[in-house]
CSV table of N, CA, C and O in Angstrom, one decimal:
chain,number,residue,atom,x,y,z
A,287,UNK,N,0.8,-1.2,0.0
A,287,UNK,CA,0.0,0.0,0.0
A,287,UNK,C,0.9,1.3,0.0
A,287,UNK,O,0.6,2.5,0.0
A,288,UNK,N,1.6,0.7,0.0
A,288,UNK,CA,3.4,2.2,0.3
A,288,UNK,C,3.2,2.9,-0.9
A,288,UNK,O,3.1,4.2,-0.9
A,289,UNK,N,3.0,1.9,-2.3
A,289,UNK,CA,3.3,2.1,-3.1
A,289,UNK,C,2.0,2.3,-3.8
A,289,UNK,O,2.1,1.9,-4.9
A,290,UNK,N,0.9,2.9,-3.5
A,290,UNK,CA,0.2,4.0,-3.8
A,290,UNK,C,0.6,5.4,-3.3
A,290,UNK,O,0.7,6.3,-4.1
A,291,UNK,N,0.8,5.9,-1.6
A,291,UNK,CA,1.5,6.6,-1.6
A,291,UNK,C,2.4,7.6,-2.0
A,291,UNK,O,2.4,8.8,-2.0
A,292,UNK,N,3.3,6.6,-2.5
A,292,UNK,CA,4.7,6.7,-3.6
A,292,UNK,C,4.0,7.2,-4.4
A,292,UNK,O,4.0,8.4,-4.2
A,293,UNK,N,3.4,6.7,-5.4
A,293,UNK,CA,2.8,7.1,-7.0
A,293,UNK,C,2.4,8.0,-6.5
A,293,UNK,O,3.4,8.7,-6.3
A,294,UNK,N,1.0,8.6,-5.9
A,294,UNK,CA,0.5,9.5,-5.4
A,294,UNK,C,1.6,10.9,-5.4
A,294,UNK,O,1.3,12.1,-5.8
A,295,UNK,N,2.8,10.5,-4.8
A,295,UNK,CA,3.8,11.8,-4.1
A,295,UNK,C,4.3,12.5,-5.8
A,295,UNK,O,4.4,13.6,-6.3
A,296,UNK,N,4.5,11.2,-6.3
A,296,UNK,CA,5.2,11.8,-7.6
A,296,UNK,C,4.4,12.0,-9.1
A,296,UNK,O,4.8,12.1,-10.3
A,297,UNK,N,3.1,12.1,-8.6
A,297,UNK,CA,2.3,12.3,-9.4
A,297,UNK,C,2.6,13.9,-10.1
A,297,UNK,O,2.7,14.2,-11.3
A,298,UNK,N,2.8,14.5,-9.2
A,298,UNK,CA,3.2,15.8,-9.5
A,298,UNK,C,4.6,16.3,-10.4
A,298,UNK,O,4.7,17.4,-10.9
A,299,UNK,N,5.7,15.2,-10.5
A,299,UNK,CA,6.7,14.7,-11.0
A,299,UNK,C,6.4,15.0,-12.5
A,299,UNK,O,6.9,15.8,-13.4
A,300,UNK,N,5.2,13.7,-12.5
A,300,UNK,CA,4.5,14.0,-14.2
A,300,UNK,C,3.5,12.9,-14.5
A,300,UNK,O,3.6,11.7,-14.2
A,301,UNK,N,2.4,13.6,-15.1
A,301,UNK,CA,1.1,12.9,-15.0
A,301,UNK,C,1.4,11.6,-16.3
A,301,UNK,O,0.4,11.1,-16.8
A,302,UNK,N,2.0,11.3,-16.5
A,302,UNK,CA,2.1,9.7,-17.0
A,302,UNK,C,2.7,8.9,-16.4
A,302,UNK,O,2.7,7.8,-16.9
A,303,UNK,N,3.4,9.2,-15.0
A,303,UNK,CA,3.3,8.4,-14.4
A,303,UNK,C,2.2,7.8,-14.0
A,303,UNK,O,1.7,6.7,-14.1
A,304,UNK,N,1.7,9.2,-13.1
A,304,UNK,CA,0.4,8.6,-12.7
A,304,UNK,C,-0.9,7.7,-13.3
A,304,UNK,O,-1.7,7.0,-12.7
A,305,UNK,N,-0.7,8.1,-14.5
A,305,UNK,CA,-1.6,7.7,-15.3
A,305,UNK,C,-1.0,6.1,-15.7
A,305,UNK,O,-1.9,5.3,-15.4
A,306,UNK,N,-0.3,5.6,-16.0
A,306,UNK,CA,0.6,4.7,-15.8
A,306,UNK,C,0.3,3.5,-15.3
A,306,UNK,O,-0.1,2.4,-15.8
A,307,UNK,N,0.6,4.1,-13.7
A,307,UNK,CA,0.3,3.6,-12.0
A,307,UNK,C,-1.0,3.1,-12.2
A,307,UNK,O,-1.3,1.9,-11.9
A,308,UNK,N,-1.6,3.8,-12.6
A,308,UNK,CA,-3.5,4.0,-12.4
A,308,UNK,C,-4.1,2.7,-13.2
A,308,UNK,O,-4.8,1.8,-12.8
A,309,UNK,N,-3.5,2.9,-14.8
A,309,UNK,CA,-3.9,1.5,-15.6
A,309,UNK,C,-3.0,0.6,-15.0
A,309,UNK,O,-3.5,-0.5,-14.8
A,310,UNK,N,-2.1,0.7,-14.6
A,310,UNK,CA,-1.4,-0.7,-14.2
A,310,UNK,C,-2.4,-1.4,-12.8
A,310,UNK,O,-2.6,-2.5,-12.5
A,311,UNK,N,-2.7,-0.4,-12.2
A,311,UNK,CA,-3.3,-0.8,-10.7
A,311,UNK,C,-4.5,-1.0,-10.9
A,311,UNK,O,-5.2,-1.9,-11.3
A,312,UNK,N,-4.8,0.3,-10.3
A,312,UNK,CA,-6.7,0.0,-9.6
A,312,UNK,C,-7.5,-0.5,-11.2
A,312,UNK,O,-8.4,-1.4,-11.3
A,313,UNK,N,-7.0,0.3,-12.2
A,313,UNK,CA,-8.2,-0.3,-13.1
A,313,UNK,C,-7.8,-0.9,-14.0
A,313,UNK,O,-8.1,-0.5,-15.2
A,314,UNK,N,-7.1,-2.0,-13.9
A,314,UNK,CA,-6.7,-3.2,-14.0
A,314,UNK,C,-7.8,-4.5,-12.9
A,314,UNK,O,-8.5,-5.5,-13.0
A,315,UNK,N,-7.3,-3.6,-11.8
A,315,UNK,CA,-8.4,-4.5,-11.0
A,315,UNK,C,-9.5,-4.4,-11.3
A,315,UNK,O,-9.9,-5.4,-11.8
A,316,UNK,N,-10.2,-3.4,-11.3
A,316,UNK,CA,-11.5,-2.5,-10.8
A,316,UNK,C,-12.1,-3.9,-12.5
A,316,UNK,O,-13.1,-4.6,-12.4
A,317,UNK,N,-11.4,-4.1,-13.7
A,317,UNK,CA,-11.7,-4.9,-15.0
A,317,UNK,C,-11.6,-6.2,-14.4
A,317,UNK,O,-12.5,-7.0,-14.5
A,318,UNK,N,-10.5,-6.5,-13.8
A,318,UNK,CA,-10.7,-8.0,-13.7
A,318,UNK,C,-11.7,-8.4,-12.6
A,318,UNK,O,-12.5,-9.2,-13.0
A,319,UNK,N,-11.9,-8.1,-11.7
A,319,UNK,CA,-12.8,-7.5,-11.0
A,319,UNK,C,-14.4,-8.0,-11.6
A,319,UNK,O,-15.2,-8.9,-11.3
A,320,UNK,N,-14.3,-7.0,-12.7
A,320,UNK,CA,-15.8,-6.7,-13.1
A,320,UNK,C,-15.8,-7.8,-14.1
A,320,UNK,O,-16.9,-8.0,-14.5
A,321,UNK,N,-14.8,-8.5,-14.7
A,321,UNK,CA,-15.1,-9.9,-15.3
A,321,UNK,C,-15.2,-11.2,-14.4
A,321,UNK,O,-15.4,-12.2,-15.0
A,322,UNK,N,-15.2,-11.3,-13.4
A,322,UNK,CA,-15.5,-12.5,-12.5
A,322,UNK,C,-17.0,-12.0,-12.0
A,322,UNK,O,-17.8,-12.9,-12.0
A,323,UNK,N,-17.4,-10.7,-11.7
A,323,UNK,CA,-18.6,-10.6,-11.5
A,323,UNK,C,-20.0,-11.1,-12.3
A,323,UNK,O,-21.1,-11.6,-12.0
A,324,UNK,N,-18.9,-10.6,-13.8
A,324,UNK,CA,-20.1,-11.2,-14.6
A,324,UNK,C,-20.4,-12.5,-15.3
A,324,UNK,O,-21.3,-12.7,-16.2
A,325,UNK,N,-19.2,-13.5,-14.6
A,325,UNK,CA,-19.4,-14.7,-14.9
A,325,UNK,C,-20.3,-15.4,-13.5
A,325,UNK,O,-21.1,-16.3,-13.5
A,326,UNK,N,-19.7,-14.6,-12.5
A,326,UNK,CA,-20.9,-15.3,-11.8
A,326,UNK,C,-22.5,-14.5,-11.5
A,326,UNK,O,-23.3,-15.1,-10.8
A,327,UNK,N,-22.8,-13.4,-12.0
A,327,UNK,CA,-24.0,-12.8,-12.7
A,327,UNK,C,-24.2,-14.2,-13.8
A,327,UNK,O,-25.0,-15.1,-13.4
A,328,UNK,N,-23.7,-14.3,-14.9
A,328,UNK,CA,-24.1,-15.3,-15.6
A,328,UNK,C,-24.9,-16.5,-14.7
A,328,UNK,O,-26.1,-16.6,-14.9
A,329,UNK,N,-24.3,-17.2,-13.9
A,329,UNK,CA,-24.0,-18.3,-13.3
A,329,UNK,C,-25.1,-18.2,-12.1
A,329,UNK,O,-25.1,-18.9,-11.2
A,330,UNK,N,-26.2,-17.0,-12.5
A,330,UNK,CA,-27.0,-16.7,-11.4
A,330,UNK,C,-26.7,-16.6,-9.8
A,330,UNK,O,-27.6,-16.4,-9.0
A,331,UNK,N,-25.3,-16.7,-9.4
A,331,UNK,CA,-24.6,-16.4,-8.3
A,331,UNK,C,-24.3,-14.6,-7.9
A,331,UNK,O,-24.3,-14.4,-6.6
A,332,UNK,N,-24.2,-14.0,-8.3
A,332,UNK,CA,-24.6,-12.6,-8.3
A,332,UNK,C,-25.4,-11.7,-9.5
A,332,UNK,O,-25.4,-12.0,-10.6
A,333,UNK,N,-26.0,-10.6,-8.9
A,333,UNK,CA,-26.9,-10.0,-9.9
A,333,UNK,C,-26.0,-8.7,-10.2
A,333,UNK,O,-26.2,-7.9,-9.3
A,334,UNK,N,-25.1,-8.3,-11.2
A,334,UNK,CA,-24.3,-6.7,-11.5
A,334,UNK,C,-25.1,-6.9,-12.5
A,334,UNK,O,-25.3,-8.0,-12.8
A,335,UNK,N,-25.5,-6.0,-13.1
A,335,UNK,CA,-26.3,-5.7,-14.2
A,335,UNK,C,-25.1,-5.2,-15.3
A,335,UNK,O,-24.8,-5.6,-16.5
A,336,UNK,N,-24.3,-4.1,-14.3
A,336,UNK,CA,-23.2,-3.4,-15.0
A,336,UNK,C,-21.9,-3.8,-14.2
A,336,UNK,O,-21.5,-3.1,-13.3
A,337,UNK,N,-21.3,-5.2,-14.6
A,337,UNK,CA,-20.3,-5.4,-13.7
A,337,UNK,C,-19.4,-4.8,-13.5
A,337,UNK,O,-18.5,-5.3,-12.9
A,338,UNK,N,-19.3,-3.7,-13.8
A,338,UNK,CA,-17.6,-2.5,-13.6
A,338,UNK,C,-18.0,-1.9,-12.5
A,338,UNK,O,-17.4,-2.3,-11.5
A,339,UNK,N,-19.0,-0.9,-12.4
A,339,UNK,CA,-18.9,-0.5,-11.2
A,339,UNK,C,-19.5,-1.3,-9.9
A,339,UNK,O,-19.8,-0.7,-8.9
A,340,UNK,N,-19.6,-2.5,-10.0
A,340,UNK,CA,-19.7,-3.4,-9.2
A,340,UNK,C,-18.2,-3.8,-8.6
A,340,UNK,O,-18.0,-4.2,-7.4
A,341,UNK,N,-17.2,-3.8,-9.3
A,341,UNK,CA,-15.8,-4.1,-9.5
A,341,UNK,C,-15.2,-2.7,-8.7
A,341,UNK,O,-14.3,-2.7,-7.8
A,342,UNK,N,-15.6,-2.0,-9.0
A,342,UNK,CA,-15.1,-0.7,-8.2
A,342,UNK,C,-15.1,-0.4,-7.2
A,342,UNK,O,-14.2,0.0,-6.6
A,343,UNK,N,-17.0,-0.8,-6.8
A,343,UNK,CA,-17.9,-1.0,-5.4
A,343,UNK,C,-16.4,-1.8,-4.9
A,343,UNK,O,-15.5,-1.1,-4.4
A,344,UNK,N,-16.4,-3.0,-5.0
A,344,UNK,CA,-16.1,-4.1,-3.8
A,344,UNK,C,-14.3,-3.8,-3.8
A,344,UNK,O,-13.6,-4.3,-3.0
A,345,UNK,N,-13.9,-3.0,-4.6
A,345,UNK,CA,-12.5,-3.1,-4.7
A,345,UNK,C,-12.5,-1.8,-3.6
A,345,UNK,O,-11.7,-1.9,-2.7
A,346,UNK,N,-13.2,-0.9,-3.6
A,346,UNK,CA,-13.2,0.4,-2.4
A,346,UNK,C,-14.0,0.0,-1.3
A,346,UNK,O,-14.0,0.7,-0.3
A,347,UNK,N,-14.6,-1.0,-1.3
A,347,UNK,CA,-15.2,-1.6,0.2
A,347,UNK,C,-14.2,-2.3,0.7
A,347,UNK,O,-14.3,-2.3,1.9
A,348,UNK,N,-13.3,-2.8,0.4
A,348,UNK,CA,-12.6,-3.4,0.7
A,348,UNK,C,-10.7,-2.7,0.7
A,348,UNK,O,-10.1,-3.3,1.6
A,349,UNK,N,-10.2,-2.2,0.2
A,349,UNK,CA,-9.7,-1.0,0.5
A,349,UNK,C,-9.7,0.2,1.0
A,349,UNK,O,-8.9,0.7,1.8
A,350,UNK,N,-10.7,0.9,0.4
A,350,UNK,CA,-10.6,2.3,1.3
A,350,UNK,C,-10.0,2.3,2.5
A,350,UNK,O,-8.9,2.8,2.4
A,351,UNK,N,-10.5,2.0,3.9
A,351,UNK,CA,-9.8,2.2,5.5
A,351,UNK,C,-8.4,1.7,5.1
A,351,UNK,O,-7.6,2.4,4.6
A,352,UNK,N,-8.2,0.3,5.3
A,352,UNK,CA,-6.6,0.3,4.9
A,352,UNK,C,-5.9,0.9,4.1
A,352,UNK,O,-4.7,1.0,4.4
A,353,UNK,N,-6.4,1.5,3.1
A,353,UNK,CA,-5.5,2.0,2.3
A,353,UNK,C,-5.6,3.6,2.5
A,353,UNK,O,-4.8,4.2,1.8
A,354,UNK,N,-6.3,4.5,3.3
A,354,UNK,CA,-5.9,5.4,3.9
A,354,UNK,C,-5.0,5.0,5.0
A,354,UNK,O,-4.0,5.7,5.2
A,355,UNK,N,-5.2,4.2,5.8
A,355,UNK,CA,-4.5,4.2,7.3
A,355,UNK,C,-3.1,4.0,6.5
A,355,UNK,O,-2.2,4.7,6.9
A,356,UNK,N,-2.6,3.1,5.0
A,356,UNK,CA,-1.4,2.7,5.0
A,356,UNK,C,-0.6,4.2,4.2
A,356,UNK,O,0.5,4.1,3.8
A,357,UNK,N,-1.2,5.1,4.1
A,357,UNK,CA,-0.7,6.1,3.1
A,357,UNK,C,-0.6,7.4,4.5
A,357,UNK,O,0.3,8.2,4.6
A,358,UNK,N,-1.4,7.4,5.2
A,358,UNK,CA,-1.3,8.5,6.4
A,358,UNK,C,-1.2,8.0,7.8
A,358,UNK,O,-1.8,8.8,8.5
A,359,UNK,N,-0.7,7.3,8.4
A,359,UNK,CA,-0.5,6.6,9.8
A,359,UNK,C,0.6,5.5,9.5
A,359,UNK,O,0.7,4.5,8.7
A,360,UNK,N,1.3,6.2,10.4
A,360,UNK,CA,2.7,5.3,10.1
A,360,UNK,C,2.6,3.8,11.4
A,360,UNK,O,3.6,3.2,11.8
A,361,UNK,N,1.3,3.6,11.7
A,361,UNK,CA,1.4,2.4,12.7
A,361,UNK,C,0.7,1.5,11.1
A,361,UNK,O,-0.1,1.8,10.1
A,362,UNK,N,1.5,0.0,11.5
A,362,UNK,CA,0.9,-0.6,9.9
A,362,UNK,C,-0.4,-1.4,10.6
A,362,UNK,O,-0.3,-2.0,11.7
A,363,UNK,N,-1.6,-1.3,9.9
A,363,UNK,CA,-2.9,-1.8,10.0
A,363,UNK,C,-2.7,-3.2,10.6
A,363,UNK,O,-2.0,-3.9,9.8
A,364,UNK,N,-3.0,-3.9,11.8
A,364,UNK,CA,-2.9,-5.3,12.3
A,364,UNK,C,-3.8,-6.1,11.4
A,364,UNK,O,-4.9,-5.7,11.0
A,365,UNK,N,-3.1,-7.7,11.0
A,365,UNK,CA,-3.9,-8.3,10.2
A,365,UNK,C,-5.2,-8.8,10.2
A,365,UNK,O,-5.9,-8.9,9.2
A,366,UNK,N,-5.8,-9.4,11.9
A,366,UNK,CA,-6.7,-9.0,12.2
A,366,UNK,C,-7.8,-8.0,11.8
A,366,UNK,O,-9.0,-8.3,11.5
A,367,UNK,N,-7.2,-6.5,11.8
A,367,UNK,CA,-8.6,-5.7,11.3
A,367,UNK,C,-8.3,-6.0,9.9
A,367,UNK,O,-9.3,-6.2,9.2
A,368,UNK,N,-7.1,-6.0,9.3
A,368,UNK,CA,-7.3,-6.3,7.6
A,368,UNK,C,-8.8,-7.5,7.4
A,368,UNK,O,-9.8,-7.4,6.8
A,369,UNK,N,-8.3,-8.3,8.2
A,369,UNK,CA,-9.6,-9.3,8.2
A,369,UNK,C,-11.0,-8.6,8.3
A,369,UNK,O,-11.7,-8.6,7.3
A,370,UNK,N,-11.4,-8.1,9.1
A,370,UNK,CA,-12.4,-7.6,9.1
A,370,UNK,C,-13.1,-6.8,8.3
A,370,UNK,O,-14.3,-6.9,8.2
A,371,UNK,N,-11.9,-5.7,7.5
A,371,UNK,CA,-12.6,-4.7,6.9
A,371,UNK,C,-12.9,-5.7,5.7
A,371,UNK,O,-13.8,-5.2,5.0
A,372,UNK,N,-12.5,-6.8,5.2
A,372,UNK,CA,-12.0,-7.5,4.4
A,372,UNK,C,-13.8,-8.4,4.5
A,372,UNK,O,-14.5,-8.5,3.5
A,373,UNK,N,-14.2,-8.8,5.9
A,373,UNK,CA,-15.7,-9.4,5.9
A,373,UNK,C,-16.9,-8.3,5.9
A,373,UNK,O,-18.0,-8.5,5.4
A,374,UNK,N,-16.5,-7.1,6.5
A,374,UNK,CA,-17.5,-6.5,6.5
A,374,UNK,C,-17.7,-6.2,4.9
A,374,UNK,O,-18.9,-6.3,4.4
A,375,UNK,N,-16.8,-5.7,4.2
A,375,UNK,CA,-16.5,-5.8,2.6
A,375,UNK,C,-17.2,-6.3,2.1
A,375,UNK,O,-18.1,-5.7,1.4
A,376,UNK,N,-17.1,-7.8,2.1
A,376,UNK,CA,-18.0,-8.7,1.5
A,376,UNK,C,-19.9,-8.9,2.1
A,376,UNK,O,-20.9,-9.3,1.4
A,377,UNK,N,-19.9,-8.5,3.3
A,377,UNK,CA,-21.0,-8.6,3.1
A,377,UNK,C,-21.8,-7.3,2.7
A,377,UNK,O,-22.7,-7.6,1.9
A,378,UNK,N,-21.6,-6.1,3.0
A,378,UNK,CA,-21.9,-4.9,2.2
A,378,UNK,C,-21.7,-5.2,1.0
A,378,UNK,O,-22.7,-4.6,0.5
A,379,UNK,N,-21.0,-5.9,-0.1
A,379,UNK,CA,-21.3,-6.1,-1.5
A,379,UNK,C,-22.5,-7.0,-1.3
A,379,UNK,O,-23.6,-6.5,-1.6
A,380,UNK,N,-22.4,-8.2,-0.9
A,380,UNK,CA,-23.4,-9.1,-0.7
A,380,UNK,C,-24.6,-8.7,-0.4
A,380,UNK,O,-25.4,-9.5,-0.8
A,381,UNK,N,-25.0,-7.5,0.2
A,381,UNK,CA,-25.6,-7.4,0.2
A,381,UNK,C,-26.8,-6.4,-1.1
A,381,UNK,O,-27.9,-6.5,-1.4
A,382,UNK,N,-25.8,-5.7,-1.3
A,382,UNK,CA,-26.4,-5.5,-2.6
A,382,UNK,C,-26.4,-6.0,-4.2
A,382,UNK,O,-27.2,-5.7,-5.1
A,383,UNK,N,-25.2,-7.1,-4.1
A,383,UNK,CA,-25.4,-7.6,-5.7
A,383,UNK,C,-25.4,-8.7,-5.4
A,383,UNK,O,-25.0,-9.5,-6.3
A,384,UNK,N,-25.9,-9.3,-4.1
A,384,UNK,CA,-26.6,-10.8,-3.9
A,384,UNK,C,-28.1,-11.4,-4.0
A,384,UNK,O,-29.2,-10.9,-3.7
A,385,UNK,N,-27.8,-12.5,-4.6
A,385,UNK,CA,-28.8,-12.7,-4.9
A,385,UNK,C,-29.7,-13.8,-3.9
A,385,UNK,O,-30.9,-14.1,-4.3
């Protein structure tokens, strides 16, 4: 998670990195992501109608807190709550693109 941070600092450096960073990372996920969604949408196992930002949803439900605490609080997140924010995650998706 440093290493959003990082990119983040030197964004200002020059915006193709950032931009770079960004396709290589989150929306790379945020796609692969939204292609498992919609195989199991297919598979009548979840309902995304529009599986990308379904892919978005669960990738920032489940990042956001950690990945602020690892970019601004120099104490590192115990694995424990990684766990948690990690179930509460899932069932807040679950809850809305469950079927």
């Amino acid at each position: 998670m440093k290493s959003e941070a990082k990119a983040s600092a030197r964004a200002s450096i020059g915006p193709l990195l950032a931009r770079t960073w960004y396709a290589a990372g989150p929306e790379r996920s945020y796609h692969q992501l939204a292609d498992q969604f919609a195989r199991l949408s297919e598979q009548g196992r979840l309902d995304t109608p529009d599986p990308l930002p379904a892919g978005r949803h669960f990738l920032w439900l489940v990042l956001s807190v950690p990945l602020n605490r690892a970019m601004f609080d120099d104490e590192p997140c115990p694995v424990e709550e990684l766990h948690r924010f990690a179930d509460t995650a899932v069932d807040a998706f679950l809850k809305l693109y469950g079927v």
